[in-house]
C-alpha angles and dihedrals in degrees: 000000000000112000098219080053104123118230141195106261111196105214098189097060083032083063099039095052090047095047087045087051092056081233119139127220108250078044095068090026090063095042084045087054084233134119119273079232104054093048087047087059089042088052098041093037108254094119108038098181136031123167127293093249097051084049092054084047093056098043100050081047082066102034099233126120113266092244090074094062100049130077110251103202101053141142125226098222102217 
């Protein structure tokens, strides 16, 4: 898979799994090398994608496997 692939982030189980892990936002965000804001719109769903390296970032900053943090029932719009 191409890194700058963008890929369905599923912000709700993005949140659940932080919260579970006791981590705070600006905590992953800084391990993922991303801003605590962007990672805030990926987990309320105002940003829906981000590519498929920064999702790998953000879930090894969790420990969980990057399955868990993308939807699994999307559509690709041409």
């Amino acid at each position: 898979m191409n890194h700058q692939q963008l890929v369905p982030i599923d912000g709700a189980a993005l949140r659940v799994l932080r919260n579970r892990r006791q981590l705070r936002q600006a905590d992953v965000a800084a391990l993922a090398g991303i801003d605590t804001s962007y990672l805030c719109m990926l987990e309320t769903g105002r940003r829906s994608r981000a590519s498929h390296a920064v999702a790998c970032r953000i879930a090894a900053a969790m420990t969980v496997p990057l399955a868990s943090i993308i939807k699994e029932n999307h559509q690709d719009v041409a």
